[in-house]
Short mmCIF file of C-alpha atoms in Angstrom, two decimals:
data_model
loop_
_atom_site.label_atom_id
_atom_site.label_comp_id
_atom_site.label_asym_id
_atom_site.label_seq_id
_atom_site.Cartn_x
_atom_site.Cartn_y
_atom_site.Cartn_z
CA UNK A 1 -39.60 7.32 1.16
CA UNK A 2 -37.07 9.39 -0.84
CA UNK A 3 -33.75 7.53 -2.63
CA UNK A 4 -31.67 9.29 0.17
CA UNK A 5 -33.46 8.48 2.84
CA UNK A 6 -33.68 5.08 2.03
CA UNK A 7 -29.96 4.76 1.62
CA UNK A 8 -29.41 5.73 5.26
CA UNK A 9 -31.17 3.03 6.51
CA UNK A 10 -29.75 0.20 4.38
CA UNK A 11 -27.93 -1.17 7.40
CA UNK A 12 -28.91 -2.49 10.41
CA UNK A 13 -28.54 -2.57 14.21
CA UNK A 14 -24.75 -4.33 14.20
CA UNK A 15 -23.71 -2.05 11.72
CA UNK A 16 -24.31 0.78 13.58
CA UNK A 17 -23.06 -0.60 17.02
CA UNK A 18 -19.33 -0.96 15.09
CA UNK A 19 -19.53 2.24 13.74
CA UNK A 20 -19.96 3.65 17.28
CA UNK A 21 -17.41 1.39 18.52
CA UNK A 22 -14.71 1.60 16.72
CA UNK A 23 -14.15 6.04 15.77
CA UNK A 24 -10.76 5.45 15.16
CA UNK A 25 -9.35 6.31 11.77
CA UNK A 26 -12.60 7.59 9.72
CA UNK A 27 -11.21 5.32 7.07
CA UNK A 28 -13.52 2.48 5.71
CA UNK A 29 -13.05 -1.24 4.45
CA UNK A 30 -11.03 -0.78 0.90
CA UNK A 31 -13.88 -0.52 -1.31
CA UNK A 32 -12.81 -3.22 -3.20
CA UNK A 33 -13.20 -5.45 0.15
CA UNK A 34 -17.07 -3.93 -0.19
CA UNK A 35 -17.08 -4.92 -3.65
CA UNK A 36 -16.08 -8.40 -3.26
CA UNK A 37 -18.08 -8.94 -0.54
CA UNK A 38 -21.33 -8.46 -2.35
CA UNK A 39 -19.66 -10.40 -5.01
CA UNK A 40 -19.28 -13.75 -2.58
CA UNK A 41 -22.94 -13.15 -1.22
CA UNK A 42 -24.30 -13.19 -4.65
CA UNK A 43 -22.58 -16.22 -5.42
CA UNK A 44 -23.27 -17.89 -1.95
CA UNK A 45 -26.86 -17.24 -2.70
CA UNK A 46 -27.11 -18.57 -6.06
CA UNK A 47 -25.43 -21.53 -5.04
CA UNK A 48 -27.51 -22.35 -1.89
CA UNK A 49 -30.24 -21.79 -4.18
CA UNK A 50 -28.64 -24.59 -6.60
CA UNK A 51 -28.46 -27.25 -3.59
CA UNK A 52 -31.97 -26.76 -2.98
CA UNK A 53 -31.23 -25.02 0.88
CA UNK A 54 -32.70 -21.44 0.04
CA UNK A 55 -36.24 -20.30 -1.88
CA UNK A 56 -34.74 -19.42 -4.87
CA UNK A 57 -37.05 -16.05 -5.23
CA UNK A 58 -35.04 -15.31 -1.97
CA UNK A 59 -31.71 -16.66 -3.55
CA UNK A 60 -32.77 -13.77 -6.38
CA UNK A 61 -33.36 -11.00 -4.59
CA UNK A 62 -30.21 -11.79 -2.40
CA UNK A 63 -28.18 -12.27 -5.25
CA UNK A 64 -29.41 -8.85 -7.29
CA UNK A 65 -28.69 -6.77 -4.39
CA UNK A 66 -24.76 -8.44 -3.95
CA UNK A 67 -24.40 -7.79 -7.55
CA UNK A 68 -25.32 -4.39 -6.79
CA UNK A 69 -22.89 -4.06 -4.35
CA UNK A 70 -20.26 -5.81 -6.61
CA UNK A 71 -20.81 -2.84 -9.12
CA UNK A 72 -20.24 0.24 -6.42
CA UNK A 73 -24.00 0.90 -6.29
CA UNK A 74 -23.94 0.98 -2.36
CA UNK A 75 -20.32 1.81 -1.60
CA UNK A 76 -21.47 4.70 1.22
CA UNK A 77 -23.33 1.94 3.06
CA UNK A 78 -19.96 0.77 4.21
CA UNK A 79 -19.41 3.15 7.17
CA UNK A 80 -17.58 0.63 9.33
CA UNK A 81 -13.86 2.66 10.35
CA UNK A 82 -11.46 -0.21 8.92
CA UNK A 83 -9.53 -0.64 12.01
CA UNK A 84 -12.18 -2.85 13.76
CA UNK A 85 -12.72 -6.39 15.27
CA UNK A 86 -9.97 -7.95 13.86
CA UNK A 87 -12.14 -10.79 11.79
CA UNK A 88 -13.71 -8.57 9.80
CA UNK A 89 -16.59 -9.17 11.50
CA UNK A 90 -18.66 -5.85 11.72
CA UNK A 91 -17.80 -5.59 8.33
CA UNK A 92 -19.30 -9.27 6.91
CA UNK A 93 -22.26 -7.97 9.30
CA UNK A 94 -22.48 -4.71 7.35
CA UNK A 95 -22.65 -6.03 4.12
CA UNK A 96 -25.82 -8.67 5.31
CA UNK A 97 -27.88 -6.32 6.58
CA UNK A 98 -27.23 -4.13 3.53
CA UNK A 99 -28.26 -6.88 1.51
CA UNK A 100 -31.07 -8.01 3.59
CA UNK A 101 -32.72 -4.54 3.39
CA UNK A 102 -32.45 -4.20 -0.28
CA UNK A 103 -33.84 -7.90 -1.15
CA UNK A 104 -36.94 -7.31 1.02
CA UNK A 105 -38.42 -7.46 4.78
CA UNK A 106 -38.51 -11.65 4.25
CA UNK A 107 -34.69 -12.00 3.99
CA UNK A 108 -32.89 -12.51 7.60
CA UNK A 109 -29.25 -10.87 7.25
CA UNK A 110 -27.68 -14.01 8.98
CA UNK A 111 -30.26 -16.89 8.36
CA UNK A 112 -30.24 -16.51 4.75
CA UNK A 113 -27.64 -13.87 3.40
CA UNK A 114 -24.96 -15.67 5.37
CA UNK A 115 -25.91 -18.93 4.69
CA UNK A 116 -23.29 -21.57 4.86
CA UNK A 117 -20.54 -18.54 5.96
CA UNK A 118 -18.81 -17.13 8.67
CA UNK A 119 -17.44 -13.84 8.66
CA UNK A 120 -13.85 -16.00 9.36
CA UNK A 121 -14.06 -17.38 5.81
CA UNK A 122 -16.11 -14.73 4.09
CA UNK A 123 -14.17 -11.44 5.20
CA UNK A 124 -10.67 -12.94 4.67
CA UNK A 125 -11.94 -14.20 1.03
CA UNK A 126 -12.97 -10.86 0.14
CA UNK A 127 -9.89 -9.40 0.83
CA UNK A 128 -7.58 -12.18 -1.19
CA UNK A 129 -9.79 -11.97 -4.65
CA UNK A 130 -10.22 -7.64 -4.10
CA UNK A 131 -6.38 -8.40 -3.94
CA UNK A 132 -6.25 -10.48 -6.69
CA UNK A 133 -8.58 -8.43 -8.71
CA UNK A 134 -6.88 -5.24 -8.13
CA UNK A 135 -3.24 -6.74 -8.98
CA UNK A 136 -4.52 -8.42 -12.11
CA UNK A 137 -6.63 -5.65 -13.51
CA UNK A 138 -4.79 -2.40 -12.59
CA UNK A 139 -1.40 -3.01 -10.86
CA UNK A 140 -0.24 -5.75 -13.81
CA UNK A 141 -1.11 -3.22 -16.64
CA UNK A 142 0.30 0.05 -15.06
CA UNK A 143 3.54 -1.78 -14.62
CA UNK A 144 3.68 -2.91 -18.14
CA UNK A 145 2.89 0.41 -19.17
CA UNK A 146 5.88 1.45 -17.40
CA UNK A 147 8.75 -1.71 -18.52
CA UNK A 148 7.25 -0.56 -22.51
CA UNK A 149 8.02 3.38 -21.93
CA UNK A 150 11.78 2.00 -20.11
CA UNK A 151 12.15 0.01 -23.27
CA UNK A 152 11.68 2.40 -25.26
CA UNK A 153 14.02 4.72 -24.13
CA UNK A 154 16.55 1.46 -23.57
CA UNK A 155 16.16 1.39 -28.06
CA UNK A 156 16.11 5.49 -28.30
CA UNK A 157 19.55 5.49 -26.17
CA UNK A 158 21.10 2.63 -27.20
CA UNK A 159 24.43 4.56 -28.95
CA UNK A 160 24.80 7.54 -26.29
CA UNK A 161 27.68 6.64 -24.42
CA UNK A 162 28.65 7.75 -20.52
CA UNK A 163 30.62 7.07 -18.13
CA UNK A 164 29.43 4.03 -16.23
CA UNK A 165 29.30 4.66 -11.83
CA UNK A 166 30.32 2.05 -9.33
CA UNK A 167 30.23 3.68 -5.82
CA UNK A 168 28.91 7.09 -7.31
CA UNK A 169 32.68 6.98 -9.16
CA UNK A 170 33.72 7.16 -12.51
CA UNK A 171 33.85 3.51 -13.95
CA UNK A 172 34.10 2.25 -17.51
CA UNK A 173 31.53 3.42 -20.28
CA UNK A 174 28.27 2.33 -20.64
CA UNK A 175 25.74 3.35 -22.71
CA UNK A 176 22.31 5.41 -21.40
CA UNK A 177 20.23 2.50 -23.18
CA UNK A 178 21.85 -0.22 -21.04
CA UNK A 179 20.99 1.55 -17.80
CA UNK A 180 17.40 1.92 -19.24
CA UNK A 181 16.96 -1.83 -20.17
CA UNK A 182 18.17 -2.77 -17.04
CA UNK A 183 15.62 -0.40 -15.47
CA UNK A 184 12.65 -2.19 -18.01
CA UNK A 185 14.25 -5.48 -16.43
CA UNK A 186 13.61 -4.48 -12.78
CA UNK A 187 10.13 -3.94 -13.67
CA UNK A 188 9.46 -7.09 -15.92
CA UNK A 189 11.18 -9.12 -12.91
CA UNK A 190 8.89 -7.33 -10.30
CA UNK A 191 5.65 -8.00 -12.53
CA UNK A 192 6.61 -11.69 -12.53
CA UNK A 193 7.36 -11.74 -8.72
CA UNK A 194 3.55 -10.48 -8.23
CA UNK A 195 2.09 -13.01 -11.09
CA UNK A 196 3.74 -15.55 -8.86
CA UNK A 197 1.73 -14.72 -5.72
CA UNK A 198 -1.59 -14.84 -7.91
CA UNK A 199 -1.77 -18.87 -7.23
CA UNK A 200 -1.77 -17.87 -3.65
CA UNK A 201 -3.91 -14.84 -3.56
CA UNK A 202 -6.66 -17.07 -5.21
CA UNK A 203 -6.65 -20.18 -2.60
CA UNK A 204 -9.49 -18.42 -0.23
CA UNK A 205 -11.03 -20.23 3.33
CA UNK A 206 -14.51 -19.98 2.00
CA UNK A 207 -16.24 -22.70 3.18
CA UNK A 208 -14.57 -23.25 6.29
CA UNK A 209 -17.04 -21.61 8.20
CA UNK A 210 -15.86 -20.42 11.70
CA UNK A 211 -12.57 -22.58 12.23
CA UNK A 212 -12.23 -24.41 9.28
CA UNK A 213 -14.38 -27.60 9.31
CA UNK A 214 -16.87 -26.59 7.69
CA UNK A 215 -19.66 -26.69 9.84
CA UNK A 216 -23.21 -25.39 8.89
CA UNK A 217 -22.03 -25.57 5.06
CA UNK A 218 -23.05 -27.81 2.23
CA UNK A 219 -20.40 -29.85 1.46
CA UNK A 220 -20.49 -28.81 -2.03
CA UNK A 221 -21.10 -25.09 -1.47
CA UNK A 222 -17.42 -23.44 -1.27
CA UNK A 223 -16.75 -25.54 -4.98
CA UNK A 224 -19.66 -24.28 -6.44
CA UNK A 225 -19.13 -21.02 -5.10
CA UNK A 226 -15.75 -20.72 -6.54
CA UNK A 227 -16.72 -21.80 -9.89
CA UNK A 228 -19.57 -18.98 -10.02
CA UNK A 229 -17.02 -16.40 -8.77
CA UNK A 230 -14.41 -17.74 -11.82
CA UNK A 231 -16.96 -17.95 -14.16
CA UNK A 232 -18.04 -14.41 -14.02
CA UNK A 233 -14.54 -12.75 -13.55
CA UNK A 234 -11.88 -15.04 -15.43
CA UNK A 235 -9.95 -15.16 -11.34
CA UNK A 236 -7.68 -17.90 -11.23
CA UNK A 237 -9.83 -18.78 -7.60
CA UNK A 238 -9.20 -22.11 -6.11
CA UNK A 239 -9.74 -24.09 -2.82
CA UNK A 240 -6.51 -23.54 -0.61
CA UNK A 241 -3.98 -26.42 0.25
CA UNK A 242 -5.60 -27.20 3.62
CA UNK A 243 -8.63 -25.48 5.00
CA UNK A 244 -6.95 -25.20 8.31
CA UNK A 245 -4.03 -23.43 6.79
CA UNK A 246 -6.33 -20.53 4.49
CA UNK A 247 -8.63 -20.15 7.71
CA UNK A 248 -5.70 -19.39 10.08
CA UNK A 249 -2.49 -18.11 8.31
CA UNK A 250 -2.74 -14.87 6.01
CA UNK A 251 0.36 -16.20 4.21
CA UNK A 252 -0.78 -15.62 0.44
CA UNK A 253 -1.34 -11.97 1.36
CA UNK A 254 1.95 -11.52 2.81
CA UNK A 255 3.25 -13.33 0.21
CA UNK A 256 1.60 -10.60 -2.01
CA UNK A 257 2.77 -7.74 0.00
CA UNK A 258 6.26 -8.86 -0.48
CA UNK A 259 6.41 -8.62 -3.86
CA UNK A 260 5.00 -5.30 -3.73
CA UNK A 261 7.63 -4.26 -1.16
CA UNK A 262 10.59 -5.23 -3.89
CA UNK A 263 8.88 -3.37 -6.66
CA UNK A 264 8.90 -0.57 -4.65
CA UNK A 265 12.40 -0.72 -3.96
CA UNK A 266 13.06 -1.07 -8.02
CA UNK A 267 11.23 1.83 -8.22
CA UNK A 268 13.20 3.61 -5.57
CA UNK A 269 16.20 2.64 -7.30
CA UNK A 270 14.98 3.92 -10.77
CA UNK A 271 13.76 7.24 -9.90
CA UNK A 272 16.79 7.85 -8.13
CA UNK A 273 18.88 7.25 -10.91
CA UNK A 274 17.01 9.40 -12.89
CA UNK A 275 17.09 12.60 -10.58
CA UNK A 276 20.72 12.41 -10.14
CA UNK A 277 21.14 11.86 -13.97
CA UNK A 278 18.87 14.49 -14.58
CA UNK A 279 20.54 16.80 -11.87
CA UNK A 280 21.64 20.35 -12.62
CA UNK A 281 21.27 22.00 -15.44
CA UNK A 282 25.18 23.39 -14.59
CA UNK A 283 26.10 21.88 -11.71
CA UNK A 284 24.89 18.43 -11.62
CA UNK A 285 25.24 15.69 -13.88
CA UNK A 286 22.86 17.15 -17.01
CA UNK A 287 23.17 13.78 -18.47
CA UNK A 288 19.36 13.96 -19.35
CA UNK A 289 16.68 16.29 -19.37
CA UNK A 290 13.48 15.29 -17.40
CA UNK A 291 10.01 16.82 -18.67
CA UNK A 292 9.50 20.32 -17.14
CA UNK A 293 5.83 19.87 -15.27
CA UNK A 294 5.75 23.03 -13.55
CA UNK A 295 7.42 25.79 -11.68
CA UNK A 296 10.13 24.22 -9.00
CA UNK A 297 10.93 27.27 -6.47
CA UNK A 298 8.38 30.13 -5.32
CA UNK A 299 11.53 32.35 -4.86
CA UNK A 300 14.44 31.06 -7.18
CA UNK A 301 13.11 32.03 -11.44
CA UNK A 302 13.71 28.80 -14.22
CA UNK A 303 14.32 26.13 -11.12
CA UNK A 304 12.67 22.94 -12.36
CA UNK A 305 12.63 20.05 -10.06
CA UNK A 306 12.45 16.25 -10.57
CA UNK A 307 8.78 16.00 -9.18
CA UNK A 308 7.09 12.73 -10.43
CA UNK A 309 10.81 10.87 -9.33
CA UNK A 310 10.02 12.34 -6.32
CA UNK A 311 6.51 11.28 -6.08
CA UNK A 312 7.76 7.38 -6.91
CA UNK A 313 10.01 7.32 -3.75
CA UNK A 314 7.42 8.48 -1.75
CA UNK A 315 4.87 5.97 -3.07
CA UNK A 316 7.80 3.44 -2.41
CA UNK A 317 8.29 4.59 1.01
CA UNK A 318 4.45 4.06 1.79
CA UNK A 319 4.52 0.46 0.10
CA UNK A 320 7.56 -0.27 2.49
CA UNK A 321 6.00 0.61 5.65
CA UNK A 322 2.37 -0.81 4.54
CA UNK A 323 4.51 -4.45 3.85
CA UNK A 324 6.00 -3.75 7.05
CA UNK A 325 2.76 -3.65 8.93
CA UNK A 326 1.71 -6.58 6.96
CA UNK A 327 4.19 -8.45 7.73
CA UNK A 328 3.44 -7.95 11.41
CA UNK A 329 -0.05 -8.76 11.15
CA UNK A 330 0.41 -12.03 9.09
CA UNK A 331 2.87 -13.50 12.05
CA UNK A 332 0.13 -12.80 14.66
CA UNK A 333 -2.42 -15.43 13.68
CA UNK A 334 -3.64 -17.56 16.58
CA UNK A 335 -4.61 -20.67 16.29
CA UNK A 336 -7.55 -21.15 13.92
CA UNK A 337 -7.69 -17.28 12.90
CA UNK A 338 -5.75 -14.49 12.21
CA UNK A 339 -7.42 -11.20 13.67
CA UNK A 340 -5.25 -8.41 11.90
CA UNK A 341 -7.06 -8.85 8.91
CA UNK A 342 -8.64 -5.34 8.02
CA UNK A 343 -5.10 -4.18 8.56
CA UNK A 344 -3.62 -6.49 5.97
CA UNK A 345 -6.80 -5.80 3.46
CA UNK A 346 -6.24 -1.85 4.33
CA UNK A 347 -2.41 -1.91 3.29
CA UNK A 348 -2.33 -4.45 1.14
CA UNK A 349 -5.15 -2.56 -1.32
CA UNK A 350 -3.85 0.44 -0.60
CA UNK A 351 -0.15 -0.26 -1.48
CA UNK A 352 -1.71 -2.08 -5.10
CA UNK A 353 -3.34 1.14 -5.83
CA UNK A 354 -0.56 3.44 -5.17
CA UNK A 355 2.07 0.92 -7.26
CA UNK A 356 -0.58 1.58 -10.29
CA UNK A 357 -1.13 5.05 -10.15
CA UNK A 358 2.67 5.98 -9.80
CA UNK A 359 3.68 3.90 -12.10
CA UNK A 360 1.48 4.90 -15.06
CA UNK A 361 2.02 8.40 -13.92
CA UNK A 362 5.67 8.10 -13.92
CA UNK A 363 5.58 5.82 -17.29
CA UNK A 364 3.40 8.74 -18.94
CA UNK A 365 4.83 12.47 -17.32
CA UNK A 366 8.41 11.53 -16.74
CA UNK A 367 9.75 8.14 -18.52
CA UNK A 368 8.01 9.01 -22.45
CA UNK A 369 9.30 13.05 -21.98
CA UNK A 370 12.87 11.99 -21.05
CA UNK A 371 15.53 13.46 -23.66
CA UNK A 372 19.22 12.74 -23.61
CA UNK A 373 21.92 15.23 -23.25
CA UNK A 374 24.32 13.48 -25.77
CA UNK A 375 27.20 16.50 -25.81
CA UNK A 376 27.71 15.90 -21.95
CA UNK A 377 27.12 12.20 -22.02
CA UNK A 378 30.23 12.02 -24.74
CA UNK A 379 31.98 13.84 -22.69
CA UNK A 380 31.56 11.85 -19.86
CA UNK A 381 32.37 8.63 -21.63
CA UNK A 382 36.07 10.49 -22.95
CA UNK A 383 36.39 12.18 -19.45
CA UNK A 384 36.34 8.46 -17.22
CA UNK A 385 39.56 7.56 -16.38
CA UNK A 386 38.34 4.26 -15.78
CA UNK A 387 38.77 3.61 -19.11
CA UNK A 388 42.35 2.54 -18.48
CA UNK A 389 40.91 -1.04 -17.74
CA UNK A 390 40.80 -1.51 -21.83
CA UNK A 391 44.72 -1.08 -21.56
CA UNK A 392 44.89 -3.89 -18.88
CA UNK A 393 45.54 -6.17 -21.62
CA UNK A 394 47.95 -4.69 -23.76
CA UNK A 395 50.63 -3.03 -21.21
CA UNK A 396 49.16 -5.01 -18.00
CA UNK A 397 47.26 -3.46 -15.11
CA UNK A 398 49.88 -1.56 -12.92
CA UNK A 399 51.07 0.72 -16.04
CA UNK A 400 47.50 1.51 -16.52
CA UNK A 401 47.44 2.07 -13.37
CA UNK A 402 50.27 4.73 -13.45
CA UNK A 403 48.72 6.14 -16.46
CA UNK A 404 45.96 6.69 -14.44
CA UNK A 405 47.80 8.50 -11.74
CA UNK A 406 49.26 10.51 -13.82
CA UNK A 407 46.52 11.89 -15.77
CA UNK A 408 44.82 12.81 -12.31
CA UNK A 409 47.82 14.51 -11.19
CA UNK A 410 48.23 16.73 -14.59
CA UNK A 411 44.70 17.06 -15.50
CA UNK A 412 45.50 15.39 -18.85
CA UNK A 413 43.50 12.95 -20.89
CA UNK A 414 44.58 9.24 -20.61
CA UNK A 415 45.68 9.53 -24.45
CA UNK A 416 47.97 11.95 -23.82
CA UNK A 417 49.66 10.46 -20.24
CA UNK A 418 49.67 7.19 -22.04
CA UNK A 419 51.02 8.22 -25.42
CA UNK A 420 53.75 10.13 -23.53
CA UNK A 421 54.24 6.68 -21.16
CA UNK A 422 55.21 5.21 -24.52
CA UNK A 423 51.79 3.44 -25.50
CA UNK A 424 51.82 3.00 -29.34
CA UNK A 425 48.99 5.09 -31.05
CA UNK A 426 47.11 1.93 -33.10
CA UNK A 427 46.89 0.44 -29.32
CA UNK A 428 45.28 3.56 -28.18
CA UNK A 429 43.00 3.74 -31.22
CA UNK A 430 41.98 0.06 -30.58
CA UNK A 431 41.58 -0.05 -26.81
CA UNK A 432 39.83 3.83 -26.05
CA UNK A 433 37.00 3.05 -28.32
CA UNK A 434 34.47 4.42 -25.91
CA UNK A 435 31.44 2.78 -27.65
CA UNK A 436 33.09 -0.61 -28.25
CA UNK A 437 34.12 -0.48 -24.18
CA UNK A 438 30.57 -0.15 -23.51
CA UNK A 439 29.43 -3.03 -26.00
CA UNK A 440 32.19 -5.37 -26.08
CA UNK A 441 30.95 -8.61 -27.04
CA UNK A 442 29.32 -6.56 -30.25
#
């Protein structure tokens, strides 16, 4: 038999009955989820093999074939649509008989692939520590990537003055480089508000079994499971707080979610900042330039538009709705199991990868290309009439306040209305120092 046509027939007769069951999406199990379940058979194998309940040349051969698995070998045996029984079921199902074919004819998919697990403790495990992995090995990074390239454009900018904004109006000077390192801050803050969830995301129900007690397990299997699964991938993994809790409450992933959901709102908050900073050339704000990528109109000639910003808030959008559908799905546990699990694992992985590939594209095609527009900038900063609030102290707030009035009224700088108003010239040399405004405290 060839390579290919041995592949077709890795799984077995449950396998297929889900896949003609449930034609909803044609979208699969995360491949991660795939991943990490060969990853826990493996383990599960080895470790059965350990307490002396399975023939260790079957422990082998079941082990081999997970690790296979783990490594993407066999990722087209998954053909289960991910919006299935909501347990995970088919899925836990799909990856036994996969296993069972490739470790020989002698290995029962259930009697000894599934050994001491239930697809209630198995599936939802998978999910946490694909979660875990994924956040810790591509999300984390991608987002530092992104806080470095902010941070370096916080110490590039740090002496171009503007005009601050409060309600999209003028305010008092800032400088560029503050709004940048506040933008680096966002994204530190939201990388720590993941890290935080990683205690969480590691606690996983394996060996619970079908409700929690543990029934049909070694009592030392789920410890020794986890300790195989930490030795060989550096996971913080851990036994949850109460068995009951990890078998029936998808908290940690929620948990997760959320702090996904608020970096994509920093995001959102970033990119918009930078399109309408970048807006123009003429008619907008021109207080930056972003990289030009590529041709922004099919009908209007030189039009270049803000499109990785523009990417971001989309991203953000998704990330928003996936928490949202998370967030439904975690409050509709029952009892001892939550059944809107593939749901969770489907948003949940696909929001982590989305958050890593925008933000190292948007850290590498926008952030690193930015330039400042320094000329317009100054004249910004000398333009904001806001700037009257550094004469509050010298001639009190409601002269500065007719200063201000007056120079709207004439068109005139505050300078000149206050010079005329009788302000003494070393005051107005000591309190409009636009770059001493922005950084008063030195």
């Amino acid at each position: 038999m060839s390579e290919t046509a041995e592949r077709q027939v890795l799984w077995g007769g449950e396998t297929a009955k889900a896949v003609d069951n449930f034609p909803v999406s044609g979208e699969r199990i995360p491949v991660a989820v795939g991943h990490w379940l060969g990853r826990i058979k493996a383990a599960a194998a080895r470790a059965n093999a350990e307490l002396g309940l399975l023939d260790p040349d079957v422990a082998q051969r079941i082990a081999s074939a997970g690790d296979r698995i783990a490594v993407g070998e066999f990722d087209d045996q998954f053909p289960i649509d991910v919006f299935q029984t909501g347990s995970g079921t088919s899925s836990n199902m799909n990856a036994n008989e996969v296993i069972a074919s490739l470790a020989g004819e002698d290995v029962h998919p259930n009697d000894h692939v599934n050994m001491g697990q239930s697809s209630n403790d198995v599936f939802p495990s998978a999910v946490h520590l694909a979660a875990l992995d994924r956040a810790v090995h591509d999300l984390v990074p991608a987002l530092e990537q992104l806080a470095h390239a902010l941070e370096t454009k916080a110490e590039e900018f740090d002496d171009v003055v503007k005009s601050g904004r409060t309600h999209l109006m003028d305010a008092v000077p800032v400088t560029l480089g503050q709004e940048f390192s506040g933008y680096a801050a966002q994204v530190r803050q939201g990388i720590a508000r993941i890290s935080d969830a990683f205690p969480r995301l590691g606690q996983i129900p394996l060996g619970g079994t079908a409700t929690g007690t543990g029934l049909n397990t070694h009592p030392e299997f789920a410890a020794r499971v986890r300790e195989l699964l930490h030795e060989s991938t550096g996971l913080p993994i851990s036994a949850p707080a109460d068995p009951f809790e990890s078998q029936a409450a998808r908290d940690g992933l929620v948990e997760a979610s959320g702090a996904l959901k608020v970096v994509a709102v920093s995001l959102t908050k970033i990119a918009n900042d930078l399109r309408l900073m970048g807006s123009g050339p003429r008619a907008g704000l021109s207080e930056i330039f972003l990289p030009e990528l590529q041709k922004g109109s099919s009908i209007m000639p030189g039009k270049v538009n803000p499109v990785i910003p523009e990417v971001v808030t989309q991203v953000s959008a998704q990330v928003i709705g996936n928490d949202t559908a998370i967030t439904i799905g975690g409050m509709n546990g029952h009892f001892e199991l939550n059944v809107y699990v593939p749901l969770i694992a489907r948003n949940l992985l696909q929001s982590i990868d989305l958050l890593a590939n925008v933000s190292r594209l948007f850290a590498e095609r926008c952030v690193a290309g930015i330039e400042a527009n320094r000329e317009r900038n100054e004249q910004y900063a000398e333009g904001t009439l806001s700037a009257a609030t550094a004469l509050n102290p010298f001639i009190g707030y409601d002269k500065a306040s007719e200063i201000v009035k007056g120079a709207v009224a004439s068109g005139r700088s505050l300078r000149e209305v206050a010079r005329e108003a009788g302000v003494e010239e070393s005051v107005l040399d000591e309190a409009l120092d636009y770059h001493k405004m922005a950084k008063p405290h030195g």
